[in-house]
């Protein structure tokens, strides 16, 4: 009987601690609304007070200072007394106490300096491993300012080779930050911010900043044995409790300005990134691949871009909404009509980099795709994702053994376009042949096409496009022709059956034909080379202009 009573008491106690299923549901429902109930009843919110450690720092500094001064005075008095009263023991005093006294004083002084810096300085550490883009932005900003003012602070520099962002060529550069530590002092003048408005002319805050560059040790990373350096940038600002928050805010505004200036795209070029992997066992990462020049409608030669009316709606939609939402576009057409060229052009118009993506790669999966487009994997606020040759991916998805298809699945791609892990802004351009918009494909993959906001089809060039491209491409090689002469030769060129007939003409086909004709004219001696900005530019001689046009018009066989 006693055991039964004990078991009943234990069961009731257990029921109160671990309620049954029905009571658990009630508890869960009540917990979900507990916060709103507390707000409705007017219960005050909890208060959080951070206890300052400055009093403890002052106390420790005082103790260390006393530990420095009192023993120093006592030992100085004893040594002086022994030095005066017993001159024969002076050597033993120096040998016996000198090393220990100096070692103790150095240790105490180092502790005192650290405590004083903790109390008087705000210390910010920027590591290259933890924040690569911010580290590069700050070091690049400081190096540019120092070089512009002629204050290199040291003659110790490091030579390296890197791609020039404007020309794409490899150049030799003397790096301002080398393998040796460097200290410098800068004075910031930051406009005072009021909300989102910065007063550029009236109110300016000043801040003295000590910069310490620590190169760190060389580390061998990856299976490709690439050499990395554990570089750290330490920013120190002397402050006090009254202005500590404002000093931190100034530091943050300066670092944000350096970051925005560093990632700001250079005019007339587009940076292209692609997936690269240092080992077959590692997850691929986004790496800078190359610089592509931006083409425009006012340029000549290979820099000319033929604007197509079918793409105006996509450009307008991207300019309106891509900064606040993710926009997905699909461009179809036969090969060579300018689908990839339009991707580079619209990226230059929006001022964002291009990230090239191949969904059919066997190294990609749904999880890796979500990881590659997470906020921690991309260094820019907005990007353009180029999915080229989409028809190859669709062929894999439409197979009967789709479950065994290597690469990204249709569901994983839909989750990237519109899901909990999708990007909050930017542009995704899907390009491929006309078969990707067939009705059978749309019926099989309705979720993919439901996420596409706008589509456009690029067809073959019409006579107006051919004539415009003919004139803009060649006028850089023949600059002496008048407008009337150009119109005349343009009509003559379009009268040729090869261009005005029923044959399909793409931009790539016409460009290759004109380049071939210019090459033959150069071999026949119809022109000369002129050096302009370290580039060799071909110019047709005035006396050979008619022969060049006749050769292109009447001997054309594209």
PDB file of C-alpha atoms in Angstrom, residues 33 36 83 86 103 120 123-124 156 158 207 220 228 269 285 314 325 346 382 391 460 469-470 529 545 553:
ATOM      1  CA  UNK A  33       0.267  34.234 -27.783  1.00  0.00           C
ATOM      2  CA  UNK A  36       1.008  39.582 -27.336  1.00  0.00           C
ATOM      3  CA  UNK A  83      76.018  51.614  -3.894  1.00  0.00           C
ATOM      4  CA  UNK A  86      79.528  49.471   0.079  1.00  0.00           C
ATOM      5  CA  UNK A 103      62.320  42.071 -16.608  1.00  0.00           C
ATOM      6  CA  UNK A 120      41.331  55.104 -23.811  1.00  0.00           C
ATOM      7  CA  UNK A 123      40.176  49.008 -31.295  1.00  0.00           C
ATOM      8  CA  UNK A 124      38.692  47.537 -34.497  1.00  0.00           C
ATOM      9  CA  UNK A 156      59.095  48.680 -48.480  1.00  0.00           C
ATOM     10  CA  UNK A 158      55.690  44.160 -52.740  1.00  0.00           C
ATOM     11  CA  UNK A 207      38.565  61.640 -36.235  1.00  0.00           C
ATOM     12  CA  UNK A 220      49.341  26.990 -47.563  1.00  0.00           C
ATOM     13  CA  UNK A 228      47.646  32.871 -48.506  1.00  0.00           C
ATOM     14  CA  UNK A 269      33.239  47.283 -68.395  1.00  0.00           C
ATOM     15  CA  UNK A 285      33.336  28.949 -55.260  1.00  0.00           C
ATOM     16  CA  UNK A 314      13.095  43.647 -70.389  1.00  0.00           C
ATOM     17  CA  UNK A 325      13.099  42.338 -56.198  1.00  0.00           C
ATOM     18  CA  UNK A 346      22.119  44.930 -69.807  1.00  0.00           C
ATOM     19  CA  UNK A 382      22.823  42.933 -56.660  1.00  0.00           C
ATOM     20  CA  UNK A 391      17.868  23.671 -73.647  1.00  0.00           C
ATOM     21  CA  UNK A 460      17.275  36.915 -87.608  1.00  0.00           C
ATOM     22  CA  UNK A 469      25.266  47.187 -88.483  1.00  0.00           C
ATOM     23  CA  UNK A 470      27.129  47.474 -91.815  1.00  0.00           C
ATOM     24  CA  UNK A 529      47.802  50.937 -89.264  1.00  0.00           C
ATOM     25  CA  UNK A 545      37.557  53.365-100.398  1.00  0.00           C
ATOM     26  CA  UNK A 553      29.126  44.469-101.922  1.00  0.00           C
TER      27      UNK A 553
END
